[in-house]
Amino acid sequence: MPDSVAGGEARNGMTGSPESTRGSLRRRAFILKALAAVGAYVAGVLAVVGGRNLVGPVLPQHYRWSLWPRSATAPTLVFKSAWTPVGVVADIPDAKTTLVTVKAPVEDAWASGDQPVAVYVKRSGDQLMVFDIHCTHLGCAVRWTQGAGRFFCPCHGGVYGADGQVLAGPPPLPLYQYPIRVENGTLYIRPRAGGTS
Ligand code: FES
């Protein structure tokens, strides 16, 4: 066989031997599978992102957070009872914001029965505010710093004022504020979602 013909076959990967032909076919099959896998991965990512943007806004807030963690609502436990006692108002430190752990009947995917639920209680005389501890960006627990008079989120630098309003960072919403009521000197909060009334 002339050299030029043999060279042309080699360049085409067809040297004529069955082994080299099989090797060439295996390489092509491998490349095609790799391309298909990359295409499926890209399609999957696009489907998830598109689906979240389409479906997320119409879901209730609680489910929106759990299914689409990039949205703005924190994963607060769902109380079962309508009003949950926080404590006797006279026992709550005045002119301060205090972290209080409430025993609340909860029901969600991870817990049921009475569970500790932490909330921040701000008291100025008769004025009371109760905040969810979760940052409205991605749900990290915020920390109150009395000296600065601010809530700080350790995750991405979110900062909230004493009234829960966003002062800096990525949080899209103020801290969630529980509805409250005072009855016979005791402070109660109402669940934020999924309560019985
Ligand atoms: Fe708080 Fe991101 S979770 S700033």
Short mmCIF file of C-alpha atoms and ligand atoms in Angstrom, two decimals:
data_model
loop_
_atom_site.label_atom_id
_atom_site.label_comp_id
_atom_site.label_asym_id
_atom_site.label_seq_id
_atom_site.Cartn_x
_atom_site.Cartn_y
_atom_site.Cartn_z
CA MET A 1 0.00 0.00 0.00
CA PRO A 2 1.35 3.47 -0.87
CA ASP A 3 2.55 5.58 2.08
CA SER A 4 0.12 8.42 1.30
CA VAL A 5 -2.90 6.10 1.45
CA ALA A 6 -1.76 4.51 4.70
CA GLY A 7 -1.20 7.98 6.26
CA GLY A 8 -4.71 9.10 5.24
CA GLU A 9 -6.30 6.06 6.89
CA ALA A 10 -4.29 6.61 10.05
CA ARG A 11 -5.46 10.22 10.22
CA ASN A 12 -9.07 9.08 9.92
CA GLY A 13 -8.54 6.57 12.74
CA MET A 14 -9.27 3.72 10.28
CA THR A 15 -6.10 1.72 9.97
CA GLY A 16 -8.01 -1.30 8.91
CA SER A 17 -7.25 -3.41 12.03
CA PRO A 18 -10.37 -4.52 13.96
CA GLU A 19 -8.79 -3.53 17.33
CA SER A 20 -8.09 0.03 16.29
CA THR A 21 -11.56 0.35 14.75
CA ARG A 22 -13.16 -0.83 18.01
CA GLY A 23 -10.96 1.56 19.99
CA SER A 24 -12.04 4.44 17.79
CA LEU A 25 -15.71 3.54 18.22
CA ARG A 26 -15.31 3.29 22.01
CA ARG A 27 -13.72 6.76 22.14
CA ARG A 28 -16.55 8.24 20.10
CA ALA A 29 -19.15 6.54 22.29
CA PHE A 30 -17.42 7.84 25.41
CA ILE A 31 -17.31 11.41 24.06
CA LEU A 32 -21.00 11.24 23.10
CA LYS A 33 -21.94 9.98 26.58
CA ALA A 34 -19.87 12.71 28.23
CA LEU A 35 -21.58 15.37 26.08
CA ALA A 36 -25.00 13.91 26.90
CA ALA A 37 -24.19 13.96 30.64
CA VAL A 38 -23.06 17.60 30.49
CA GLY A 39 -26.20 18.51 28.53
CA ALA A 40 -28.43 16.72 31.06
CA TYR A 41 -26.71 18.49 33.95
CA VAL A 42 -27.15 21.93 32.36
CA ALA A 43 -30.80 21.16 31.54
CA GLY A 44 -31.36 20.03 35.15
CA VAL A 45 -29.87 23.22 36.59
CA LEU A 46 -31.97 25.35 34.26
CA ALA A 47 -35.11 23.40 35.18
CA VAL A 48 -34.52 23.83 38.93
CA VAL A 49 -33.81 27.56 38.65
CA GLY A 50 -36.74 28.15 36.31
CA GLY A 51 -39.09 26.02 38.41
CA ARG A 52 -38.17 27.85 41.59
CA ASN A 53 -38.83 31.22 40.01
CA LEU A 54 -42.14 30.06 38.56
CA VAL A 55 -43.53 28.12 41.52
CA GLY A 56 -41.89 29.80 44.51
CA PRO A 57 -43.90 33.03 44.53
CA VAL A 58 -47.26 31.25 44.71
CA LEU A 59 -46.37 28.98 47.64
CA PRO A 60 -47.20 29.89 51.26
CA GLN A 61 -44.21 31.51 52.93
CA HIS A 62 -43.38 28.58 55.24
CA TYR A 63 -43.18 26.10 52.37
CA ARG A 64 -41.48 28.64 50.16
CA TRP A 65 -38.51 28.70 52.51
CA SER A 66 -38.26 24.97 52.95
CA LEU A 67 -38.50 24.18 49.26
CA TRP A 68 -36.62 27.15 47.88
CA PRO A 69 -33.98 28.11 50.43
CA ARG A 70 -32.96 31.23 48.57
CA SER A 71 -36.22 33.03 49.31
CA ALA A 72 -36.76 35.34 52.18
CA THR A 73 -38.61 33.52 54.93
CA ALA A 74 -36.83 31.79 57.78
CA PRO A 75 -37.62 28.22 58.90
CA THR A 76 -39.45 28.98 62.09
CA LEU A 77 -41.14 26.05 63.80
CA VAL A 78 -44.87 25.89 63.32
CA PHE A 79 -46.73 26.16 66.60
CA LYS A 80 -49.85 24.09 67.00
CA SER A 81 -51.57 26.23 69.59
CA ALA A 82 -53.02 29.65 68.93
CA TRP A 83 -51.33 31.62 71.75
CA THR A 84 -48.19 30.53 73.54
CA PRO A 85 -47.05 32.06 76.85
CA VAL A 86 -43.64 33.75 76.84
CA GLY A 87 -43.51 34.80 80.48
CA VAL A 88 -44.73 37.20 83.13
CA VAL A 89 -44.19 40.74 81.88
CA ALA A 90 -42.89 41.95 85.26
CA ASP A 91 -40.11 39.33 85.05
CA ILE A 92 -38.90 40.47 81.64
CA PRO A 93 -35.89 42.82 81.98
CA ASP A 94 -36.87 46.40 81.19
CA ALA A 95 -35.05 48.62 78.65
CA LYS A 96 -33.44 45.53 77.15
CA THR A 97 -33.75 42.93 74.47
CA THR A 98 -33.62 39.45 75.94
CA LEU A 99 -33.34 36.01 74.42
CA VAL A 100 -36.15 33.88 75.81
CA THR A 101 -36.78 30.21 75.22
CA VAL A 102 -40.45 29.38 74.98
CA LYS A 103 -41.80 25.86 75.31
CA ALA A 104 -44.18 25.58 72.44
CA PRO A 105 -46.15 22.70 70.98
CA VAL A 106 -44.78 22.32 67.47
CA GLU A 107 -45.38 20.04 64.56
CA ASP A 108 -43.09 19.92 61.56
CA ALA A 109 -40.91 17.48 59.65
CA TRP A 110 -38.30 17.23 62.42
CA ALA A 111 -40.12 17.67 65.71
CA SER A 112 -43.46 17.32 67.40
CA GLY A 113 -44.73 17.93 70.91
CA ASP A 114 -43.37 20.60 73.25
CA GLN A 115 -40.13 21.99 71.89
CA PRO A 116 -37.92 24.94 72.87
CA VAL A 117 -38.42 27.90 70.56
CA ALA A 118 -36.08 30.86 71.02
CA VAL A 119 -37.39 34.40 70.52
CA TYR A 120 -36.06 37.87 71.28
CA VAL A 121 -38.25 39.94 73.59
CA LYS A 122 -37.74 43.71 73.60
CA ARG A 123 -39.24 45.57 76.54
CA SER A 124 -39.40 49.33 77.12
CA GLY A 125 -41.77 49.76 80.03
CA ASP A 126 -45.15 48.66 78.74
CA GLN A 127 -43.95 48.47 75.15
CA LEU A 128 -43.22 44.90 74.11
CA MET A 129 -41.96 43.42 70.87
CA VAL A 130 -41.14 39.78 70.16
CA PHE A 131 -38.89 38.85 67.25
CA ASP A 132 -38.14 35.65 65.46
CA ILE A 133 -34.41 34.91 65.85
CA HIS A 134 -33.94 33.90 62.21
CA CYS A 135 -32.35 36.18 59.68
CA THR A 136 -34.65 36.84 56.74
CA HIS A 137 -31.84 36.27 54.27
CA LEU A 138 -31.07 32.55 54.64
CA GLY A 139 -32.31 31.79 58.12
CA CYS A 140 -29.22 31.96 60.36
CA ALA A 141 -29.85 32.82 64.01
CA VAL A 142 -29.17 36.51 64.63
CA ARG A 143 -27.46 37.76 67.82
CA TRP A 144 -28.48 40.79 69.81
CA THR A 145 -25.65 43.04 70.95
CA GLN A 146 -26.80 45.32 73.74
CA GLY A 147 -23.85 47.72 73.44
CA ALA A 148 -24.44 48.36 69.74
CA GLY A 149 -28.21 48.15 70.03
CA ARG A 150 -28.26 45.94 66.93
CA PHE A 151 -29.01 42.42 65.82
CA PHE A 152 -26.12 40.94 63.84
CA CYS A 153 -26.30 37.95 61.55
CA PRO A 154 -23.05 35.94 61.61
CA CYS A 155 -23.56 34.40 58.18
CA HIS A 156 -23.39 37.21 55.61
CA GLY A 157 -23.18 40.42 57.60
CA GLY A 158 -26.87 41.25 57.93
CA VAL A 159 -27.56 43.98 60.50
CA TYR A 160 -30.93 44.88 62.03
CA GLY A 161 -31.88 47.74 64.31
CA ALA A 162 -33.49 47.31 67.72
CA ASP A 163 -36.90 47.47 66.01
CA GLY A 164 -35.96 44.65 63.65
CA GLN A 165 -35.57 46.86 60.59
CA VAL A 166 -32.76 46.04 58.17
CA LEU A 167 -29.80 48.40 58.47
CA ALA A 168 -27.20 46.65 56.34
CA GLY A 169 -26.37 43.51 54.40
CA PRO A 170 -28.46 41.17 52.25
CA PRO A 171 -31.60 40.57 54.39
CA PRO A 172 -34.60 41.48 52.21
CA LEU A 173 -37.07 41.91 55.09
CA PRO A 174 -37.14 43.06 58.72
CA LEU A 175 -36.99 40.40 61.43
CA TYR A 176 -40.34 38.70 61.77
CA GLN A 177 -42.32 40.17 64.63
CA TYR A 178 -44.77 37.90 66.42
CA PRO A 179 -48.25 39.17 67.16
CA ILE A 180 -48.48 39.55 70.94
CA ARG A 181 -51.04 39.99 73.66
CA VAL A 182 -50.83 40.47 77.43
CA GLU A 183 -53.37 38.74 79.61
CA ASN A 184 -53.32 38.79 83.43
CA GLY A 185 -49.76 40.09 83.33
CA THR A 186 -48.50 37.29 81.06
CA LEU A 187 -47.08 37.90 77.58
CA TYR A 188 -48.30 35.60 74.81
CA ILE A 189 -47.22 35.25 71.19
CA ARG A 190 -49.23 33.90 68.31
CA PRO A 191 -47.68 31.41 65.89
CA ARG A 192 -46.50 32.82 62.61
CA ALA A 193 -47.85 30.02 60.42
CA GLY A 194 -49.80 26.81 60.62
CA GLY A 195 -51.47 27.55 63.95
CA THR A 196 -54.87 26.29 64.80
CA SER A 197 -56.38 29.77 64.71
FE1 FES B 1 -28.23 36.47 57.60
FE2 FES B 1 -27.37 35.83 55.20
S1 FES B 1 -28.36 34.54 56.60
S2 FES B 1 -27.23 37.75 56.21
#
